[in-house]
Short mmCIF file of C-alpha atoms in Angstrom, two decimals:
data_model
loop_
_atom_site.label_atom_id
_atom_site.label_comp_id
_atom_site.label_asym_id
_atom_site.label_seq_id
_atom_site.Cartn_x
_atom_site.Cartn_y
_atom_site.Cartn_z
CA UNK K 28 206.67 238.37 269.37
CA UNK K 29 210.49 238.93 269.32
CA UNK K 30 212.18 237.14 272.43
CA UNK K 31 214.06 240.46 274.11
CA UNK K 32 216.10 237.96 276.17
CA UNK K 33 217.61 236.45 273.22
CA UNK K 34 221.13 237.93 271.76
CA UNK K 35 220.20 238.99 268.25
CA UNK K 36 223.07 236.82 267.25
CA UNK K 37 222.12 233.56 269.63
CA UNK K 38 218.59 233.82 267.82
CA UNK K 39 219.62 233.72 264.48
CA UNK K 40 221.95 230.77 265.25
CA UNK K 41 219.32 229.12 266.65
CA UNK K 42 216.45 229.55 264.09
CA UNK K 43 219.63 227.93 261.64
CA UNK K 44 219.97 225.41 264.06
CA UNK K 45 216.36 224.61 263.50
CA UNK K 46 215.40 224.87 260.27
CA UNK K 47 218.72 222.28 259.54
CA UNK K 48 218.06 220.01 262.40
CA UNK K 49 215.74 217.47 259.68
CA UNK K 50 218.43 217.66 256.93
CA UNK K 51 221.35 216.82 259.26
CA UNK K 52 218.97 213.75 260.70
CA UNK K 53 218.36 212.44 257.60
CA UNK K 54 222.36 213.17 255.73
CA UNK K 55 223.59 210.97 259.23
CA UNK K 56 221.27 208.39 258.48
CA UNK K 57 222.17 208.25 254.88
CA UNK K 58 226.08 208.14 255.52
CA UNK K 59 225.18 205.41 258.35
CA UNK K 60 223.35 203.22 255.81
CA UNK K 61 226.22 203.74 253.71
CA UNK K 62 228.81 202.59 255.85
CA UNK K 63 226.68 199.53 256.39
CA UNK K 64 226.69 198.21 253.59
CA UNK K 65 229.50 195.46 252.27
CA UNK K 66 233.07 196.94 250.69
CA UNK K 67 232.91 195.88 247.47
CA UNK K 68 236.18 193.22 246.88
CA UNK K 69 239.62 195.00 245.59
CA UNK K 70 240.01 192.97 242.27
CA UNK K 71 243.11 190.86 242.26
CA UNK K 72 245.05 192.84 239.46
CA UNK K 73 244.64 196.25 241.01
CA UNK K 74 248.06 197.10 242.53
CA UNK K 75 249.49 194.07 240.67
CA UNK K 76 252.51 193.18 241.79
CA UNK K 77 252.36 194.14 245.50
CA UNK K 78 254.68 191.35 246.52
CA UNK K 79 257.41 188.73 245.09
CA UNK K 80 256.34 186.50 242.24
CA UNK K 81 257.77 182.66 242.42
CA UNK K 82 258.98 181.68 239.04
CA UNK K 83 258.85 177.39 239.41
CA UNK K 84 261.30 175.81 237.32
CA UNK K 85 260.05 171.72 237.61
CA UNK K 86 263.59 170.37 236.94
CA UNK K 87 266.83 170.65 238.63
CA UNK K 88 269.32 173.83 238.63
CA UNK K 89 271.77 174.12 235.77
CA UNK K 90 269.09 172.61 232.98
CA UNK K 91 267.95 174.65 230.10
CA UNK K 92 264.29 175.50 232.06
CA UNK K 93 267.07 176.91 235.03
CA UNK K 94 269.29 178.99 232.99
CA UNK K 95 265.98 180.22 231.13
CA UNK K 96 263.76 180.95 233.72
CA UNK K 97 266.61 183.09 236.00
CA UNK K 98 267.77 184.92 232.14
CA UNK K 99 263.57 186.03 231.94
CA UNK K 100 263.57 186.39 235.46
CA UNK K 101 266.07 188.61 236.25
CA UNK K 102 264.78 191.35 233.57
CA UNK K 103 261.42 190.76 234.68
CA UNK K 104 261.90 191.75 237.99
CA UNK K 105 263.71 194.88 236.69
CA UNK K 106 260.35 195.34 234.41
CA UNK K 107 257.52 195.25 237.38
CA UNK K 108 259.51 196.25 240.04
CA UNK K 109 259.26 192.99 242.48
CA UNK K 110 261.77 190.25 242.82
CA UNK K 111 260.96 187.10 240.86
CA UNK K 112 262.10 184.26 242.85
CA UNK K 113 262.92 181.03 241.00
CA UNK K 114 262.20 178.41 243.02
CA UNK K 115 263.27 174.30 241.52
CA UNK K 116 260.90 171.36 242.33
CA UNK K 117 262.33 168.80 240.04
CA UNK K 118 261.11 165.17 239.56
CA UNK K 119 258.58 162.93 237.35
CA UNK K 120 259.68 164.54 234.19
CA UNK K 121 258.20 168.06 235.31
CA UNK K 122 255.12 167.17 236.82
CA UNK K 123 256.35 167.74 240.47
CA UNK K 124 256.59 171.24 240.03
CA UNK K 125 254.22 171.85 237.55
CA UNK K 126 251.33 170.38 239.93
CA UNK K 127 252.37 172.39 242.44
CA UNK K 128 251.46 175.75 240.20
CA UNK K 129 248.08 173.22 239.16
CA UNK K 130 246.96 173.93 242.34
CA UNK K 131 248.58 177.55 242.89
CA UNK K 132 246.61 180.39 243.46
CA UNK K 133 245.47 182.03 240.35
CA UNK K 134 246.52 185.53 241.68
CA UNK K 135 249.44 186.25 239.10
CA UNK K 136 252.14 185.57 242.05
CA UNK K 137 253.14 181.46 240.74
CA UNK K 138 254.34 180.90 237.38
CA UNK K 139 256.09 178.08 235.90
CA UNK K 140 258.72 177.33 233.26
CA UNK K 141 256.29 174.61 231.00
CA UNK K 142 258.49 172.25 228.60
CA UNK K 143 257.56 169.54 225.69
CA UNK K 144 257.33 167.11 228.26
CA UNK K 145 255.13 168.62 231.59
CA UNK K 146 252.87 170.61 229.12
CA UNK K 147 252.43 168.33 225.99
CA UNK K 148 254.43 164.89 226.47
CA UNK K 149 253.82 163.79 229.71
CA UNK K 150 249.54 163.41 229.69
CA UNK K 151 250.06 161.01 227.02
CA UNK K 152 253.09 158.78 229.14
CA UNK K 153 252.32 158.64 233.16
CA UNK K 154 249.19 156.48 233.47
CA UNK K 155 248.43 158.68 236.50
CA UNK K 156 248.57 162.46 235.88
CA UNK K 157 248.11 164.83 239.02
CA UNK K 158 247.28 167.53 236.67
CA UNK K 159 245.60 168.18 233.17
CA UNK K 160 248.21 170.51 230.72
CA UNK K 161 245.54 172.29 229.27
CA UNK K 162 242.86 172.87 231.36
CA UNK K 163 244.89 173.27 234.76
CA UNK K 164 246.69 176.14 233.28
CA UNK K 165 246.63 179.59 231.82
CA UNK K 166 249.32 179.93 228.75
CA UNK K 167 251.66 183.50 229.00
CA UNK K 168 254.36 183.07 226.94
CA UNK K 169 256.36 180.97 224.31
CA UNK K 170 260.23 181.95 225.18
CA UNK K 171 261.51 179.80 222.24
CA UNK K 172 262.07 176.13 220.44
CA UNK K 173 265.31 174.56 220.35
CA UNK K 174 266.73 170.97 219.07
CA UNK K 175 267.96 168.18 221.04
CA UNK K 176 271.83 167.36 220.27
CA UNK K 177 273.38 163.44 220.56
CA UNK K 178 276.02 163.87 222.59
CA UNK K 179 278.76 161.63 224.18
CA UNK K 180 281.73 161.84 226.12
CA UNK K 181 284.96 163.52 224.33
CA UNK K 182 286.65 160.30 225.39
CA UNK K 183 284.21 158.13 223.92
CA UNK K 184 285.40 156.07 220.64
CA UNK K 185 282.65 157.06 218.90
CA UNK K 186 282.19 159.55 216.04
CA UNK K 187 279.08 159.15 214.29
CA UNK K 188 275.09 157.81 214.75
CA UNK K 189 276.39 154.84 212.54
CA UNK K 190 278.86 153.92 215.44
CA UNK K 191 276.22 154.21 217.97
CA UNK K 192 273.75 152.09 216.00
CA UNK K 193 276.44 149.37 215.32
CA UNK K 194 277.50 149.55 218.58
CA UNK K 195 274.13 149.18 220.13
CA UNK K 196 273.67 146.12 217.59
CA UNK K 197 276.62 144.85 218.71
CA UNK K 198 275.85 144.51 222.59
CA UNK K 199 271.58 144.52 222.75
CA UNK K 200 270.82 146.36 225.95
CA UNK K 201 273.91 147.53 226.59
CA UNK K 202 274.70 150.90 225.31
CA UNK K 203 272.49 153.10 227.78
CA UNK K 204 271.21 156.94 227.61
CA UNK K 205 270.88 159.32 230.31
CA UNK K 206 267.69 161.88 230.20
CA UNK K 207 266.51 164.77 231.92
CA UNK K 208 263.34 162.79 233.25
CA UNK K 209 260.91 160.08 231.81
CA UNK K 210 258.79 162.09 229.56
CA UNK K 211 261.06 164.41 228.58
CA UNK K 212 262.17 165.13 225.28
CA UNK K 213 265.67 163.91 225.70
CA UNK K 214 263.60 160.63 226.64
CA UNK K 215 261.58 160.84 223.91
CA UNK K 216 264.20 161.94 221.61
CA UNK K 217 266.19 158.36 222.67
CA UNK K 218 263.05 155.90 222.61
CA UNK K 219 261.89 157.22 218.82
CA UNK K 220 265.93 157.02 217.96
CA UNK K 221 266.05 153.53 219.47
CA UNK K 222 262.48 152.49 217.40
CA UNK K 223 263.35 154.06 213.90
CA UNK K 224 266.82 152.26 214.43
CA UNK K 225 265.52 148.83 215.62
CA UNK K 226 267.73 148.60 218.65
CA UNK K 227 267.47 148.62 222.88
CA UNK K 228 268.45 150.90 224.63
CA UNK K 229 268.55 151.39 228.55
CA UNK K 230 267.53 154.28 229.68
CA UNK K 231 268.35 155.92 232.49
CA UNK K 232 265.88 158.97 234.36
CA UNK K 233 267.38 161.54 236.22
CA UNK K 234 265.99 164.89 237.80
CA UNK K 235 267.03 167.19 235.35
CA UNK K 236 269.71 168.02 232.65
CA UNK K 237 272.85 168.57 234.62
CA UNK K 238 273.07 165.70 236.54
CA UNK K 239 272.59 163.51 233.76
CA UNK K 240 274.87 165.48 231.40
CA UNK K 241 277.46 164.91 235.34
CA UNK K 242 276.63 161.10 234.62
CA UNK K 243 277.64 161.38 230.86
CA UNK K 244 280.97 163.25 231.90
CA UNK K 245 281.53 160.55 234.85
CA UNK K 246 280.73 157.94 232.02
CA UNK K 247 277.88 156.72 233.92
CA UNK K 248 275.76 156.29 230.98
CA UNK K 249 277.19 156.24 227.32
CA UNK K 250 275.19 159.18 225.51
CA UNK K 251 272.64 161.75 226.31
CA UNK K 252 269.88 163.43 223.76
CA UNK K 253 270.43 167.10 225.22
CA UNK K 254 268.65 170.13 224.72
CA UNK K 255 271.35 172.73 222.92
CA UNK K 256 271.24 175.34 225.91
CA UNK K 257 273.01 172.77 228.49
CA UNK K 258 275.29 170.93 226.14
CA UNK K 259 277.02 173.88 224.01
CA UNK K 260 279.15 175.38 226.87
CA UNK K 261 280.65 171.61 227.31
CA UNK K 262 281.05 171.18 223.73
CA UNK K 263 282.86 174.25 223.39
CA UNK K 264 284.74 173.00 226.12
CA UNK K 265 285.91 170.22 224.13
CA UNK K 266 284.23 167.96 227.03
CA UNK K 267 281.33 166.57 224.82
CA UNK K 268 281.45 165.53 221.62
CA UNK K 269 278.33 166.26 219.62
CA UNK K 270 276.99 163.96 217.35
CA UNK K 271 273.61 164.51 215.50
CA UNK K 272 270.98 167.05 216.02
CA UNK K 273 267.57 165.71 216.55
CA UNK K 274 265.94 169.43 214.77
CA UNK K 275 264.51 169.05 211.15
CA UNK K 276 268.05 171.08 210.06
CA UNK K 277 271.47 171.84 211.23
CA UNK K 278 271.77 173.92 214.10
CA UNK K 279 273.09 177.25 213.31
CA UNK K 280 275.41 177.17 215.89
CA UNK K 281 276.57 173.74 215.15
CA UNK K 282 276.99 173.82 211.49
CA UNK K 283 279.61 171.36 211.17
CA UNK K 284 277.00 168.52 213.19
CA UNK K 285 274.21 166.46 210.71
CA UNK K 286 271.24 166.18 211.88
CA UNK K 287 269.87 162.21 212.75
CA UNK K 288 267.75 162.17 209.63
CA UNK K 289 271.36 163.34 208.02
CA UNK K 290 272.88 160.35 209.54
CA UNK K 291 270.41 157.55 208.39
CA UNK K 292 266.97 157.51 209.95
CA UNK K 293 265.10 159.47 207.61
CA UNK K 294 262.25 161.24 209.10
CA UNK K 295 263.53 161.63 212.45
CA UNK K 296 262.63 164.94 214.12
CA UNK K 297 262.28 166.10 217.84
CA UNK K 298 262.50 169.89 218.46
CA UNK K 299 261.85 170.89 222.16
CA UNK K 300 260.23 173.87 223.45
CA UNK K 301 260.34 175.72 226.57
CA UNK K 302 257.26 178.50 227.51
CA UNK K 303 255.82 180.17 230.62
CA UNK K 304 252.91 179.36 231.95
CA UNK K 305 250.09 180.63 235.04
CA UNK K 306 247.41 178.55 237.29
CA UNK K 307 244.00 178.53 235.27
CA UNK K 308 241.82 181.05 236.25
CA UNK K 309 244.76 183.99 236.76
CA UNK K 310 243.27 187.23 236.03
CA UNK K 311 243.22 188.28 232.07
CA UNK K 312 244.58 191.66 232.49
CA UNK K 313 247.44 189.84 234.73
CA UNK K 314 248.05 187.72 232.19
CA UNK K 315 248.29 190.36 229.32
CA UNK K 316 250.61 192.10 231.12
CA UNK K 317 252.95 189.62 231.83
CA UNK K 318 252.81 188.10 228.34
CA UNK K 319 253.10 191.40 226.62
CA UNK K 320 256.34 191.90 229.12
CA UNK K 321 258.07 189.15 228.30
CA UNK K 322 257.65 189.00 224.76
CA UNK K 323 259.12 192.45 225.08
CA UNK K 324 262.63 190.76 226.81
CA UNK K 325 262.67 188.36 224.63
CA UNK K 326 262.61 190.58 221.91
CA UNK K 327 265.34 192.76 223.29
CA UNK K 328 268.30 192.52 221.30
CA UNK K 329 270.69 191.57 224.31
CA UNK K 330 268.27 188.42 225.20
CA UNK K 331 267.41 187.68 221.93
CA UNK K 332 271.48 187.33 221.46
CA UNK K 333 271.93 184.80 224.02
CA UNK K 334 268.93 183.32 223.12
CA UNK K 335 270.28 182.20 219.35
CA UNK K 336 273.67 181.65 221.25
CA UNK K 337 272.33 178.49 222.81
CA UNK K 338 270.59 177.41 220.05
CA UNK K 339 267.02 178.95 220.89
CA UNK K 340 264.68 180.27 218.17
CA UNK K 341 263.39 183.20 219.98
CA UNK K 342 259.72 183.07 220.19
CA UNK K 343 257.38 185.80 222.06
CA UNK K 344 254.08 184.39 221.07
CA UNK K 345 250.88 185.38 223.57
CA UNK K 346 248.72 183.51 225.32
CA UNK K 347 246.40 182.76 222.41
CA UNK K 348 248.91 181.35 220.26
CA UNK K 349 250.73 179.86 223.23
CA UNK K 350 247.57 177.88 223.83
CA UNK K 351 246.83 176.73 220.11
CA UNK K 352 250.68 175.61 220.11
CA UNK K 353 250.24 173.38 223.05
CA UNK K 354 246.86 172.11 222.28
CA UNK K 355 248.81 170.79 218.93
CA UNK K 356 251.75 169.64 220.82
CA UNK K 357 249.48 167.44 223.63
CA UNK K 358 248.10 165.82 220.25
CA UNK K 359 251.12 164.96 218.53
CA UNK K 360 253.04 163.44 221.12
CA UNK K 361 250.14 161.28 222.07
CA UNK K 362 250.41 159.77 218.82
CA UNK K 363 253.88 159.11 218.96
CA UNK K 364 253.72 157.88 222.28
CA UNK K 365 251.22 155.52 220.96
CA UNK K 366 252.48 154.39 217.66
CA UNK K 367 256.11 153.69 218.62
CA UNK K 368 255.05 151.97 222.05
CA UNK K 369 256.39 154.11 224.64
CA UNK K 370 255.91 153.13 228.05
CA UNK K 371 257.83 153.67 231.10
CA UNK K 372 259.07 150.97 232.88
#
């Protein structure tokens, strides 16, 4: 029977009301269950890069891994649209700065400028590594290889390896060589030099390439085995004198120099290499991106330009060939290391 107090209107409302009173239960309950359960965790590449990205460079400011990591730097910044901050911890050949990104977090936000010597050399030379070169860390990039040069004050009386070597002959001990670090390739490049020669030579450590190219110019220490990129703006200043090339040929930008095998020890070769590296475990598609990036740079014709300029072979390989490289590299210089006796004091 029809309720004649009830507003047609009202009635039909409430019958509505009604009928939908279950369904709405039951939708509130789902939506409640819903909300309930966990968020599911943002992965760490979406909305990658959300903040600055530190850029370590393991040796002091004004060395080759300096000047190279602010050139890639810079344009990478420009690239993903967040500063890239380069940030030195130089000391122990590299491996100050390189543990430090060891034991980064593998978000995509730490890289580091890897060289010869904290991602191949070193393992094989410090009896006590804080870090393993392979396994602690994810490979991005290979910017380039480049040779070592002999260099010596412009002052200096000598002109060729033969003067060194009779020199060194002359005074056992005496005639010393400034490096970048122990383990480095400079060091390297002066310990196999000294071996293949059959002389002593002091060596003498410091935290990075300019202050022991300062201690060449201050005549601190008679010679220095230095990587192209920090000795060719002094040799074109007429400060250093250049006097071998430790590369398997003439640089092209120093035609006019021999290499050491040139100058009398046959079978001589050291050719460094600088690369970019990430903490193990960074996220693949980070890692892609960044690698496909800065092969890009390097490839641009502007970089590429200044690359050649100091005496870089432009590179751009990825992360796969990045890692055979260095898995090559960690095997090599272990046997040198080994067979010519290498030890730091």
């Amino acid at each position: 029977m029809p309720d004649l107090t009830c507003p047609q209107d009202a009635c039909l409302a409430r019958r509505i009301a009604q009928r939908l009173a279950p369904r709405l239960a039951l939708a509130s309950l789902a939506a409640l269950a819903i909300a309930a359960l966990p968020a599911k965790p943002a992965r760490a590449q979406d909305g990658w890069p959300a903040k600055p990205i530190t850029y370590i460079v393991p040796f002091a400011a004004g060395g080759s891994t300096d000047v190279l990591g602010r050139l890639i730097g810079q344009r990478l910044s420009q690239v993903l649209g967040q500063p890239v901050v380069i940030e030195n911890r130089a000391g122990a050949g590299g491996n100050i700065g390189s543990d430090y990104v060891a034991k980064a977090a593998p978000d995509g936000y730490t890289l580091v400028g890897g060289t010869i010597s904290s991602h191949a050399i070193n393992v094989s030379l410090y009896p006590k590594m804080p870090y393993d070169p392979v396994k602690n860390f994810q490979p991005v990039a290979l910017i380039g290889t480049l040779p070592n040069v002999l260099v010596v004050n412009a002052s200096s009386p000598w002109k060729s390896v033969q003067d060194v070597i009779a020199a060194a002959k002359a005074r056992p001990a005496g005639v010393s060589f400034g490096s970048s670090g122990n383990g480095t390739s400079q060091h390297l490049s002066g310990e196999l030099f000294a071996s293949m020669a059959g002389l002593k030579l002091l060596h003498v450590p410091f935290k990075g390439s300019s202050p022991a190219v300062q201690a060449l110019l201050g005549n601190q220490v008679d010679m220095v085995f230095e990587n192209s990129i920090a000795a060719m703006p002094l040799l074109q200043a007429g400060k250093l004198r250049a006097l071998a090339s430790t590369g398997p040929r003439r640089a092209p930008e120093l035609p006019d120099v021999p290499t050491v095998a040139e100058s009398g020890l046959k079978g001589y070769e050291i050719v460094s290499w600088q690369a970019i590296f990430a903490p193990a475990g960074t996220p693949t598609p980070i890692v892609n991106r960044l690698a496909a990036e800065i092969g890009k740079i390097i490839h641009e014709p502007e970089v590429r330009s200044r690359l050649v300029s100091m005496g870089i072979e432009p590179s751009g390989a990825g992360p796969a060939e990045l890692s055979a490289f260095q898995k090559a590299e960690v095997a090599k210089w272990g046997k040198l290391v080994k067979t010519a006796g290498i030890r730091l004091e």
